[in-house]
Short mmCIF file of C-alpha atoms in Angstrom, two decimals:
data_model
loop_
_atom_site.label_atom_id
_atom_site.label_comp_id
_atom_site.label_asym_id
_atom_site.label_seq_id
_atom_site.Cartn_x
_atom_site.Cartn_y
_atom_site.Cartn_z
CA UNK A 62 0.07 -0.09 -0.15
CA UNK A 63 1.21 3.57 -0.80
CA UNK A 64 0.55 5.98 1.74
CA UNK A 65 0.59 9.88 1.46
CA UNK A 66 1.45 11.92 4.55
CA UNK A 67 0.08 15.53 4.22
CA UNK A 68 1.68 17.65 6.87
CA UNK A 69 -0.36 20.86 6.40
CA UNK A 70 -1.02 24.14 8.03
CA UNK A 71 -4.89 24.71 8.44
CA UNK A 72 -6.67 27.74 9.56
CA UNK A 73 -9.39 27.47 12.47
CA UNK A 74 -12.89 27.88 10.82
CA UNK A 75 -11.60 28.86 7.25
CA UNK A 76 -13.51 25.84 5.68
CA UNK A 77 -12.94 27.08 2.16
CA UNK A 78 -9.14 27.40 2.67
CA UNK A 79 -8.89 24.08 4.49
CA UNK A 80 -11.08 22.13 1.85
CA UNK A 81 -9.21 23.46 -0.98
CA UNK A 82 -5.81 22.60 0.64
CA UNK A 83 -6.88 19.11 1.38
CA UNK A 84 -8.37 18.45 -2.34
CA UNK A 85 -5.09 19.79 -3.81
CA UNK A 86 -3.17 17.43 -1.86
CA UNK A 87 -5.61 14.39 -2.40
CA UNK A 88 -5.15 14.93 -6.46
CA UNK A 89 -1.14 15.23 -5.67
CA UNK A 90 -1.27 11.92 -3.98
CA UNK A 91 -3.51 10.23 -6.67
CA UNK A 92 -0.89 11.35 -9.47
CA UNK A 93 1.90 9.74 -7.57
CA UNK A 94 -0.14 6.48 -7.03
CA UNK A 95 -1.10 6.56 -3.32
CA UNK A 96 -3.59 4.27 -2.35
CA UNK A 97 -4.40 6.44 0.78
CA UNK A 98 -3.53 10.10 2.01
CA UNK A 99 -3.73 11.02 5.54
CA UNK A 100 -4.53 14.55 7.10
CA UNK A 101 -3.96 15.72 10.63
CA UNK A 102 -6.52 15.76 13.55
CA UNK A 103 -9.46 18.06 13.23
CA UNK A 104 -8.05 19.00 9.90
CA UNK A 105 -11.29 20.17 8.32
CA UNK A 106 -12.14 22.58 11.38
CA UNK A 107 -8.57 23.46 12.26
CA UNK A 108 -7.08 22.81 15.63
CA UNK A 109 -8.11 23.75 18.40
CA UNK A 110 -11.47 25.17 17.46
CA UNK A 111 -12.19 25.79 21.13
CA UNK A 112 -15.81 27.07 21.86
CA UNK A 113 -16.50 27.26 18.05
CA UNK A 114 -17.54 23.88 18.95
CA UNK A 115 -20.46 24.85 20.75
CA UNK A 116 -22.08 26.54 17.63
CA UNK A 117 -24.23 24.10 15.77
CA UNK A 118 -23.61 26.07 12.31
CA UNK A 119 -19.92 25.38 12.81
CA UNK A 120 -20.27 21.81 13.30
CA UNK A 121 -22.76 21.55 10.06
CA UNK A 122 -20.12 23.20 8.08
CA UNK A 123 -17.55 20.81 9.11
CA UNK A 124 -19.95 17.83 8.09
CA UNK A 125 -20.68 19.40 4.79
CA UNK A 126 -17.08 20.05 4.31
CA UNK A 127 -16.37 16.13 4.70
CA UNK A 128 -18.91 15.21 2.12
CA UNK A 129 -17.39 17.76 -0.19
CA UNK A 130 -14.14 16.27 0.09
CA UNK A 131 -15.32 12.68 -0.14
CA UNK A 132 -16.49 13.52 -3.70
CA UNK A 133 -12.92 13.77 -4.82
CA UNK A 134 -11.94 10.56 -3.26
CA UNK A 135 -12.42 8.39 -6.35
CA UNK A 136 -9.88 5.52 -6.64
CA UNK A 137 -7.95 7.08 -3.45
CA UNK A 138 -8.95 6.95 0.12
CA UNK A 139 -8.46 9.96 2.55
CA UNK A 140 -8.27 10.31 6.21
CA UNK A 141 -9.46 13.61 7.56
CA UNK A 142 -10.38 14.86 11.12
CA UNK A 143 -13.42 16.52 11.95
CA UNK A 144 -15.80 17.13 15.02
CA UNK A 145 -18.82 14.71 14.60
CA UNK A 146 -22.22 14.85 16.41
CA UNK A 147 -22.65 12.31 18.91
CA UNK A 148 -25.98 10.24 18.10
CA UNK A 149 -26.14 8.65 21.56
CA UNK A 150 -28.53 10.55 24.00
CA UNK A 151 -26.00 10.21 26.57
CA UNK A 152 -22.72 12.06 26.94
CA UNK A 153 -21.21 15.09 25.19
CA UNK A 154 -22.72 16.18 22.04
CA UNK A 155 -19.68 15.77 19.83
CA UNK A 156 -17.09 13.15 19.07
CA UNK A 157 -13.44 13.93 17.82
CA UNK A 158 -13.53 11.93 14.61
CA UNK A 159 -11.28 10.44 11.95
CA UNK A 160 -13.27 9.87 8.74
CA UNK A 161 -12.29 7.52 6.07
CA UNK A 162 -13.24 8.74 2.73
CA UNK A 163 -13.36 6.42 -0.18
CA UNK A 164 -15.34 6.12 -3.66
CA UNK A 165 -17.17 9.51 -2.92
CA UNK A 166 -18.66 8.49 0.54
CA UNK A 167 -17.75 8.31 4.06
CA UNK A 168 -16.27 4.72 4.04
CA UNK A 169 -15.66 4.32 8.05
CA UNK A 170 -15.47 6.55 10.86
CA UNK A 171 -13.30 6.25 14.05
CA UNK A 172 -13.64 8.29 17.15
CA UNK A 173 -10.79 9.41 19.89
CA UNK A 174 -10.85 7.59 22.98
CA UNK A 175 -8.40 9.30 25.15
CA UNK A 176 -9.22 13.00 25.61
CA UNK A 177 -6.57 15.03 27.07
CA UNK A 178 -7.53 17.38 29.72
CA UNK A 179 -4.38 18.79 31.11
CA UNK A 180 -1.88 21.72 30.46
CA UNK A 181 -3.03 23.28 27.12
CA UNK A 182 -5.60 20.64 26.30
CA UNK A 183 -9.17 20.61 27.30
CA UNK A 184 -10.78 18.12 25.04
CA UNK A 185 -13.26 16.48 27.68
CA UNK A 186 -14.80 19.88 27.71
CA UNK A 187 -16.38 19.10 24.08
CA UNK A 188 -16.11 15.65 23.07
CA UNK A 189 -17.33 12.29 24.35
CA UNK A 190 -14.90 9.57 24.54
CA UNK A 191 -15.32 6.48 22.21
CA UNK A 192 -16.18 3.24 23.54
CA UNK A 193 -16.66 1.10 20.40
CA UNK A 194 -13.53 -0.19 18.53
CA UNK A 195 -13.16 -1.47 14.99
CA UNK A 196 -10.20 -1.68 12.53
CA UNK A 197 -10.49 0.11 9.16
CA UNK A 198 -10.50 -2.52 6.28
CA UNK A 199 -9.69 -0.96 2.98
CA UNK A 200 -9.25 -3.09 -0.27
CA UNK A 201 -5.76 -2.35 0.16
CA UNK A 202 -5.21 -2.78 3.86
CA UNK A 203 -6.20 -3.32 7.16
CA UNK A 204 -5.34 -0.36 9.70
CA UNK A 205 -5.66 0.53 13.40
CA UNK A 206 -6.91 4.10 13.02
CA UNK A 207 -5.96 6.23 16.05
CA UNK A 208 -5.97 9.97 17.00
CA UNK A 209 -3.12 11.53 18.75
CA UNK A 210 -3.56 10.89 22.48
CA UNK A 211 -4.75 7.23 21.55
CA UNK A 212 -1.13 6.18 21.13
CA UNK A 213 0.22 8.17 24.08
CA UNK A 214 -0.77 5.35 26.83
CA UNK A 215 2.35 3.10 26.42
CA UNK A 216 4.56 4.69 28.93
CA UNK A 217 5.59 2.94 32.18
CA UNK A 218 3.16 5.05 34.14
CA UNK A 219 0.21 5.20 31.87
CA UNK A 220 -2.25 8.36 32.27
CA UNK A 221 -5.19 6.34 31.24
CA UNK A 222 -6.78 3.12 32.36
CA UNK A 223 -7.72 2.02 29.10
CA UNK A 224 -5.59 1.53 25.87
CA UNK A 225 -7.24 1.91 22.33
CA UNK A 226 -4.45 -0.33 20.69
CA UNK A 227 -4.84 -3.08 23.30
CA UNK A 228 -8.55 -3.35 21.83
CA UNK A 229 -7.46 -3.12 18.27
CA UNK A 230 -4.50 -5.25 18.02
CA UNK A 231 -6.84 -8.35 18.71
CA UNK A 232 -8.50 -7.59 15.21
CA UNK A 233 -5.12 -8.03 13.56
CA UNK A 234 -4.57 -4.99 11.74
CA UNK A 235 -1.44 -4.66 9.20
CA UNK A 236 -0.45 -0.97 10.04
CA UNK A 237 -1.10 1.77 12.78
CA UNK A 238 -2.04 5.13 11.40
CA UNK A 239 -2.24 8.11 13.94
CA UNK A 240 -3.57 11.71 13.11
CA UNK A 241 -2.47 14.37 15.70
CA UNK A 242 -2.57 17.75 16.63
CA UNK A 243 0.65 17.81 19.01
CA UNK A 244 1.77 21.24 19.98
CA UNK A 245 5.41 22.18 20.26
CA UNK A 246 7.55 22.43 23.01
CA UNK A 247 11.39 21.98 23.13
CA UNK A 248 11.27 18.24 24.49
CA UNK A 249 8.11 17.18 22.70
CA UNK A 250 9.89 15.81 19.40
CA UNK A 251 11.83 13.59 21.48
CA UNK A 252 8.85 12.43 23.41
CA UNK A 253 6.82 12.00 20.63
CA UNK A 254 9.25 9.82 18.59
CA UNK A 255 9.69 7.71 21.66
CA UNK A 256 6.00 7.15 22.28
CA UNK A 257 5.71 6.05 18.51
CA UNK A 258 8.65 3.75 18.84
CA UNK A 259 7.23 2.17 21.78
CA UNK A 260 3.85 1.47 19.95
CA UNK A 261 5.71 -0.01 16.94
CA UNK A 262 7.69 -2.27 19.21
CA UNK A 263 5.04 -3.35 21.51
CA UNK A 264 2.62 -4.16 18.74
CA UNK A 265 5.16 -5.27 16.07
CA UNK A 266 3.36 -3.11 13.47
CA UNK A 267 4.55 0.21 11.34
CA UNK A 268 3.30 3.24 12.41
CA UNK A 269 2.38 6.38 10.16
CA UNK A 270 2.01 9.43 11.92
CA UNK A 271 0.76 12.88 10.62
CA UNK A 272 0.99 15.85 12.90
CA UNK A 273 -0.42 19.36 12.10
CA UNK A 274 2.08 22.23 11.44
CA UNK A 275 1.52 26.07 12.14
CA UNK A 276 0.69 28.23 14.76
CA UNK A 277 -2.62 29.08 16.49
CA UNK A 278 -1.94 31.99 18.55
CA UNK A 279 -0.05 30.73 21.50
CA UNK A 280 0.18 26.99 20.47
CA UNK A 281 2.71 26.22 17.71
CA UNK A 282 2.64 22.90 16.09
CA UNK A 283 5.89 21.72 14.54
CA UNK A 284 4.93 18.88 12.30
CA UNK A 285 7.61 16.19 12.19
CA UNK A 286 5.34 13.66 10.73
CA UNK A 287 6.92 10.27 10.40
CA UNK A 288 6.87 6.54 9.47
CA UNK A 289 8.25 3.94 11.77
CA UNK A 290 8.70 0.23 10.78
CA UNK A 291 7.81 -2.60 13.15
CA UNK A 292 11.30 -2.71 14.63
CA UNK A 293 10.81 0.78 16.02
CA UNK A 294 13.14 2.50 13.46
CA UNK A 295 12.54 5.81 12.02
CA UNK A 296 12.22 5.28 8.18
CA UNK A 297 11.07 8.67 7.30
CA UNK A 298 10.34 11.93 8.75
CA UNK A 299 8.77 15.21 7.15
CA UNK A 300 10.04 18.78 7.86
CA UNK A 301 9.81 20.53 11.09
CA UNK A 302 7.95 24.05 11.23
CA UNK A 303 6.84 23.91 7.68
CA UNK A 304 4.25 22.14 5.29
CA UNK A 305 5.44 18.82 3.97
CA UNK A 306 4.32 16.02 1.90
CA UNK A 307 5.64 12.24 1.12
CA UNK A 308 4.52 9.25 0.01
CA UNK A 309 5.63 5.81 1.45
CA UNK A 310 5.39 2.35 0.56
CA UNK A 311 4.41 -0.26 2.87
CA UNK A 312 6.57 -2.70 0.90
CA UNK A 313 9.51 -0.21 0.90
CA UNK A 314 8.89 1.95 4.03
CA UNK A 315 11.82 4.36 3.23
CA UNK A 316 9.81 5.86 0.51
CA UNK A 317 12.71 6.61 -1.62
CA UNK A 318 16.24 5.38 -2.71
CA UNK A 319 17.93 8.21 -0.86
CA UNK A 320 19.51 7.70 2.51
CA UNK A 321 17.47 8.89 5.30
CA UNK A 322 19.17 10.82 7.94
CA UNK A 323 17.68 12.66 10.98
CA UNK A 324 19.69 15.94 11.54
CA UNK A 325 20.29 16.65 15.14
CA UNK A 326 18.35 19.87 16.21
CA UNK A 327 19.41 21.77 19.33
CA UNK A 328 17.14 23.30 21.79
CA UNK A 329 17.91 26.92 20.68
CA UNK A 330 17.42 26.05 16.99
CA UNK A 331 14.21 24.74 17.85
CA UNK A 332 13.17 27.69 20.02
CA UNK A 333 14.18 30.10 17.27
CA UNK A 334 12.29 28.30 14.55
CA UNK A 335 9.08 27.95 16.51
CA UNK A 336 9.10 31.72 17.58
CA UNK A 337 9.47 32.68 13.93
CA UNK A 338 6.77 30.42 12.74
CA UNK A 339 4.39 31.80 15.66
CA UNK A 340 4.93 35.40 14.71
CA UNK A 341 4.41 34.78 11.10
CA UNK A 342 1.15 32.54 11.45
CA UNK A 343 -0.18 35.00 14.17
CA UNK A 344 -0.16 37.86 11.58
CA UNK A 345 -1.05 35.81 8.50
CA UNK A 346 -4.01 34.18 10.07
CA UNK A 347 -5.29 37.56 11.37
CA UNK A 348 -4.59 39.15 7.94
CA UNK A 349 -1.83 41.34 9.26
CA UNK A 350 1.40 42.28 7.80
CA UNK A 351 3.27 44.96 10.15
CA UNK A 352 4.81 44.97 13.66
CA UNK A 353 6.10 47.69 16.05
CA UNK A 354 8.35 47.22 18.88
CA UNK A 355 9.96 49.46 21.54
CA UNK A 356 13.54 49.12 20.90
CA UNK A 357 15.40 49.93 24.18
CA UNK A 358 19.02 48.77 23.42
CA UNK A 359 18.34 45.84 25.86
CA UNK A 360 18.69 42.17 24.78
CA UNK A 361 14.82 41.43 24.87
CA UNK A 362 13.71 43.94 22.41
CA UNK A 363 16.88 43.26 20.37
CA UNK A 364 15.97 39.62 20.06
CA UNK A 365 12.28 40.27 19.40
CA UNK A 366 13.41 42.67 16.40
CA UNK A 367 15.45 40.01 14.79
CA UNK A 368 12.67 37.26 15.17
CA UNK A 369 10.12 39.52 13.87
CA UNK A 370 12.29 40.66 10.90
CA UNK A 371 12.78 37.03 9.97
CA UNK A 372 9.50 36.22 10.42
CA UNK A 373 7.66 39.35 8.58
CA UNK A 374 10.51 40.85 6.38
CA UNK A 375 12.70 43.74 7.57
CA UNK A 376 10.52 46.19 5.68
CA UNK A 377 7.37 45.34 8.02
CA UNK A 378 8.99 45.93 11.50
CA UNK A 379 8.95 49.35 12.72
CA UNK A 380 10.98 50.18 15.88
CA UNK A 381 10.57 53.21 18.17
CA UNK A 382 13.45 54.44 20.29
CA UNK A 383 12.25 56.34 23.29
CA UNK A 384 14.91 57.30 25.64
CA UNK A 385 14.24 59.32 28.78
CA UNK A 386 16.74 61.32 30.96
CA UNK A 387 17.74 57.91 32.44
CA UNK A 388 18.66 56.01 29.22
CA UNK A 389 22.37 55.91 28.49
CA UNK A 390 23.89 56.93 25.14
CA UNK A 391 25.23 53.37 24.58
CA UNK A 392 21.46 52.06 24.85
CA UNK A 393 20.53 54.53 22.00
CA UNK A 394 23.56 53.69 20.01
CA UNK A 395 23.25 49.92 20.41
CA UNK A 396 19.49 50.13 19.31
CA UNK A 397 20.42 52.20 16.25
CA UNK A 398 23.24 49.91 15.34
CA UNK A 399 20.84 46.93 15.42
CA UNK A 400 18.30 48.60 13.30
CA UNK A 401 20.90 49.48 10.69
CA UNK A 402 22.23 45.84 10.69
CA UNK A 403 18.95 44.60 9.93
CA UNK A 404 17.92 47.24 7.80
CA UNK A 405 14.58 47.82 9.49
CA UNK A 406 13.03 51.40 9.75
CA UNK A 407 13.00 53.10 13.14
CA UNK A 408 11.98 56.50 14.74
CA UNK A 409 13.65 58.29 17.84
CA UNK A 410 11.13 60.12 20.09
CA UNK A 411 12.55 61.85 23.17
CA UNK A 412 10.31 61.13 26.12
CA UNK A 413 11.67 63.51 28.88
CA UNK A 414 9.65 66.34 28.23
CA UNK A 415 6.38 64.51 28.24
CA UNK A 416 7.56 62.85 31.63
CA UNK A 417 8.43 66.08 32.99
CA UNK A 418 5.17 67.69 32.26
CA UNK A 419 3.46 64.73 33.88
CA UNK A 420 5.59 65.08 36.98
CA UNK A 421 4.61 68.60 37.11
CA UNK A 422 1.01 67.89 36.77
CA UNK A 423 1.35 65.29 39.74
CA UNK A 424 3.49 67.33 41.80
CA UNK A 425 0.75 68.99 43.98
CA UNK A 426 -0.51 65.34 44.66
CA UNK A 427 2.73 63.58 45.04
CA UNK A 428 4.10 66.57 47.09
CA UNK A 429 7.48 65.73 48.79
CA UNK A 430 6.99 61.90 48.46
CA UNK A 431 10.40 60.23 46.99
CA UNK A 432 10.95 59.12 43.51
CA UNK A 433 9.81 55.44 43.49
CA UNK A 434 7.95 53.03 41.26
CA UNK A 435 5.30 55.47 40.27
CA UNK A 436 7.73 57.70 38.48
CA UNK A 437 9.33 54.56 37.01
CA UNK A 438 6.06 53.39 35.78
CA UNK A 439 5.02 56.69 34.18
CA UNK A 440 8.01 56.46 31.79
CA UNK A 441 6.98 52.86 30.85
CA UNK A 442 3.39 53.97 30.00
CA UNK A 443 4.42 56.93 27.98
CA UNK A 444 6.18 54.62 25.73
CA UNK A 445 3.24 52.39 25.62
CA UNK A 446 0.96 55.29 24.64
CA UNK A 447 3.46 56.32 21.93
CA UNK A 448 3.80 52.68 20.53
CA UNK A 449 0.09 52.31 20.53
CA UNK A 450 -0.50 55.52 18.80
CA UNK A 451 1.67 54.30 15.93
CA UNK A 452 -0.07 51.18 15.85
CA UNK A 453 -3.25 52.88 15.52
CA UNK A 454 -2.35 55.40 12.92
CA UNK A 455 -0.26 53.26 10.54
CA UNK A 456 -1.82 49.69 11.35
CA UNK A 457 0.98 48.10 13.26
CA UNK A 458 0.47 45.28 15.81
CA UNK A 459 2.66 45.79 18.93
CA UNK A 460 4.90 42.96 19.96
CA UNK A 461 5.46 42.34 23.55
CA UNK A 462 9.16 42.05 24.45
CA UNK A 463 8.83 40.79 28.09
CA UNK A 464 10.78 37.42 28.93
CA UNK A 465 9.24 34.65 30.99
CA UNK A 466 11.60 35.63 34.05
CA UNK A 467 10.03 39.11 34.13
CA UNK A 468 6.62 37.64 33.68
CA UNK A 469 7.12 35.10 36.46
CA UNK A 470 8.02 37.84 39.08
CA UNK A 471 6.02 40.70 37.79
CA UNK A 472 8.98 42.83 36.76
CA UNK A 473 7.09 44.72 34.22
CA UNK A 474 4.64 47.53 33.98
CA UNK A 475 1.12 46.75 33.31
CA UNK A 476 -0.27 49.00 30.69
CA UNK A 477 3.37 49.82 29.89
CA UNK A 478 6.00 47.31 28.80
CA UNK A 479 3.43 44.62 29.30
CA UNK A 480 1.31 45.82 26.41
CA UNK A 481 1.09 43.92 22.84
CA UNK A 482 -0.92 41.89 20.73
CA UNK A 483 1.40 38.64 21.32
CA UNK A 484 4.33 38.18 23.71
CA UNK A 485 7.23 36.78 21.80
CA UNK A 486 9.49 35.96 24.50
CA UNK A 487 7.01 35.31 27.42
CA UNK A 488 7.98 31.50 27.50
CA UNK A 489 11.91 32.26 27.29
CA UNK A 490 13.66 32.67 30.45
CA UNK A 491 16.21 35.54 30.54
CA UNK A 492 19.16 33.08 30.70
CA UNK A 493 17.64 31.57 27.59
CA UNK A 494 17.22 35.08 26.01
CA UNK A 495 21.05 35.25 26.18
CA UNK A 496 21.55 31.79 24.60
CA UNK A 497 19.27 32.53 21.91
CA UNK A 498 21.01 35.74 21.11
CA UNK A 499 24.24 33.81 20.97
CA UNK A 500 22.70 31.26 18.58
CA UNK A 501 21.56 34.11 16.22
CA UNK A 502 25.18 35.45 16.34
CA UNK A 503 26.94 31.96 15.69
CA UNK A 504 27.84 32.85 12.21
CA UNK A 505 28.16 36.67 12.48
CA UNK A 506 27.40 39.67 14.79
CA UNK A 507 23.82 40.30 14.19
CA UNK A 508 22.84 41.69 17.72
CA UNK A 509 25.75 44.00 18.78
CA UNK A 510 27.71 42.17 21.44
CA UNK A 511 27.56 45.36 23.91
CA UNK A 512 23.85 44.28 24.03
CA UNK A 513 24.48 40.94 25.16
CA UNK A 514 27.44 41.86 27.55
CA UNK A 515 26.12 44.77 29.24
CA UNK A 516 24.27 44.36 32.74
CA UNK A 517 20.52 44.15 32.29
CA UNK A 518 18.53 47.37 33.17
CA UNK A 519 15.22 48.72 32.83
CA UNK A 520 16.69 52.39 32.93
CA UNK A 521 13.98 53.93 34.74
CA UNK A 522 16.01 55.60 37.39
CA UNK A 523 19.69 56.51 37.85
CA UNK A 524 22.22 53.65 37.66
CA UNK A 525 19.48 51.17 37.66
CA UNK A 526 20.42 47.33 37.43
CA UNK A 527 17.78 44.54 37.24
CA UNK A 528 19.94 42.97 40.18
CA UNK A 529 18.96 45.86 42.47
CA UNK A 530 15.45 44.27 42.50
CA UNK A 531 16.05 40.33 41.58
CA UNK A 532 18.45 37.73 42.50
CA UNK A 533 20.93 37.25 39.55
CA UNK A 534 19.13 35.73 36.66
CA UNK A 535 21.23 32.74 36.72
CA UNK A 536 19.98 31.90 40.18
CA UNK A 537 16.57 33.27 39.85
CA UNK A 538 15.71 31.01 36.54
CA UNK A 539 16.87 27.97 38.42
CA UNK A 540 14.42 28.63 41.20
CA UNK A 541 11.62 29.52 38.64
CA UNK A 542 12.26 26.36 36.73
CA UNK A 543 11.83 24.15 39.76
CA UNK A 544 8.69 25.90 40.68
CA UNK A 545 7.06 26.34 37.36
CA UNK A 546 8.07 23.49 35.15
CA UNK A 547 9.06 20.99 37.92
CA UNK A 548 6.17 21.62 40.32
CA UNK A 549 8.57 21.55 43.35
CA UNK A 550 7.01 23.03 46.30
CA UNK A 551 8.86 25.87 48.46
CA UNK A 552 10.27 23.54 51.01
CA UNK A 553 11.62 20.97 48.30
CA UNK A 554 13.27 23.89 46.35
CA UNK A 555 15.08 25.05 49.66
CA UNK A 556 16.11 21.25 50.30
CA UNK A 557 17.94 21.64 46.96
CA UNK A 558 20.29 24.01 48.10
CA UNK A 559 18.79 27.32 47.79
CA UNK A 560 18.63 30.05 50.49
CA UNK A 561 15.08 30.01 52.28
CA UNK A 562 15.10 33.80 52.09
CA UNK A 563 15.82 33.82 48.20
CA UNK A 564 13.27 31.14 47.69
CA UNK A 565 10.53 33.07 49.83
CA UNK A 566 11.33 36.07 48.07
CA UNK A 567 10.99 34.54 44.67
CA UNK A 568 8.06 32.52 45.16
CA UNK A 569 6.13 35.51 46.76
CA UNK A 570 6.88 37.47 43.63
CA UNK A 571 5.71 34.81 41.31
CA UNK A 572 2.35 34.02 43.37
CA UNK A 573 1.62 37.96 43.74
CA UNK A 574 2.07 38.58 40.19
CA UNK A 575 -0.69 36.11 39.06
CA UNK A 576 -3.16 39.09 38.56
CA UNK A 577 -0.70 40.73 36.25
CA UNK A 578 -0.28 37.88 34.02
CA UNK A 579 -4.09 37.44 33.72
CA UNK A 580 -3.81 40.76 32.02
CA UNK A 581 -0.75 40.11 29.67
CA UNK A 582 -0.98 39.28 25.99
CA UNK A 583 -1.07 35.73 24.77
CA UNK A 584 2.38 34.00 24.89
CA UNK A 585 4.04 31.93 22.19
CA UNK A 586 4.43 28.72 23.83
CA UNK A 587 7.91 26.90 23.54
CA UNK A 588 8.37 25.00 27.11
CA UNK A 589 6.46 22.32 28.65
CA UNK A 590 4.85 24.81 30.96
CA UNK A 591 4.02 28.21 29.75
CA UNK A 592 2.13 30.93 31.28
CA UNK A 593 -1.49 31.27 29.87
CA UNK A 594 -4.27 28.57 29.77
CA UNK A 595 -1.72 25.80 30.19
CA UNK A 596 -0.96 26.96 33.88
CA UNK A 597 -3.94 27.93 35.86
CA UNK A 598 -3.22 29.26 39.00
CA UNK A 599 -5.62 31.30 41.55
CA UNK A 600 -5.05 34.91 41.92
CA UNK A 601 -5.82 34.90 45.32
CA UNK A 602 -3.84 32.27 47.14
CA UNK A 603 -0.87 31.80 49.45
CA UNK A 604 1.81 29.09 48.88
CA UNK A 605 5.02 30.23 50.34
CA UNK A 606 8.27 29.15 51.69
CA UNK A 607 8.95 30.02 55.20
CA UNK A 608 11.61 32.98 54.81
#
């Protein structure tokens, strides 16, 4: 049997776009002699459709789309994903379904059994789990058709009490097919490959896997679709972070005479490529083209400018340099040097006069109170006003430049530097920001080395350094990682060798800043535990170390 894997970038709710893309690839597969073409999970609707699934009209459009696609499946079968109505009077109204289309009709349907409801997943909110198991018996082969999570229950400590493959294997399928929408984080490709290999080895069957590619706001889908033989060897893989298509022959699993090699991809390369895809798709899927950022001369805004220029094109990213009386000359010079290097447009607006005017207006109320965070935040909010004025007047979307360390401890100004349509670095710790900058500079100096080497500072008061308010980032990020990613409690972190007073201070900042993060822009997810809907913490709560 010849199987085509179609790894495509779908748009949520854009049925004409999705239908046309699927039809084009069905014809492409037919011309190459494929018996079957496989698309990703919920491909007709786009993943994740979230509460669009509550609209009956949306579900009806999905059903009609499947019937339309079926008409072109003559002499070739196709597997597409869509939400199907549940005809049982009990349970949720919908099923997460894979439809097998053949000879102009729906030949078979398979429903998802294991519905992930953790981290960024909330499928049990919408779908009823499958309870009936059958293999798909096409004229050219028998297959165990599964949907994403249905193959993830093979670890040593399974999350679910039931395994769809244990039900299906007794029916003697010849191959396993899995359609998925598996979002990216920097460890996911390794975990995903290991899971698929375990299935191949356990059931002694080849596995053909199709993953979605493209970004849907916070979630980035990296593709990496693959074929694995019954010995657990990866015999073919599609591209990461871009659409791809390949035909495999079950009699010759490698799919070609070319030697198959898997290039090793380092963490920073993965994050770099993921963020570029995240920016590009956020703009493209909203019909936007132009971005604006506040370029300070610091490393965060410098990194965002580079990523945005690569994602959108250098001519489409505007920078505003907005120095105050506390901004150093080298910060302005460094920002200008970067803009010139990238050939991106920029404007310089001095904010000192505006700042002093506001201080004059506030003087009768502030009286003799000392300079503090109020005056610091005024500067950040002036900059936000200017950035949003440009955005409104010229049609830009503001890119937020705050990193994960700052977001974690609330080291940012609400309605100031926390503004933006999308947060590019909100899931990248400060220490990782430096790593990513060095990765970008690995072949030539793109980001001026002075930006990377100088001590980080918000420059909102004289001689300010981040270390005045926070532990060194090398220490801070280790504590944050233990608390956020590893779910270690306060005492456990202290027992790992950290000073109790430092742990107490850091966790107090994290917990007391939850209200700020609820008002932050959506964050591009690149780690296993990002801020946003994948990490749900109460705003009013107390869970601290003894300091």
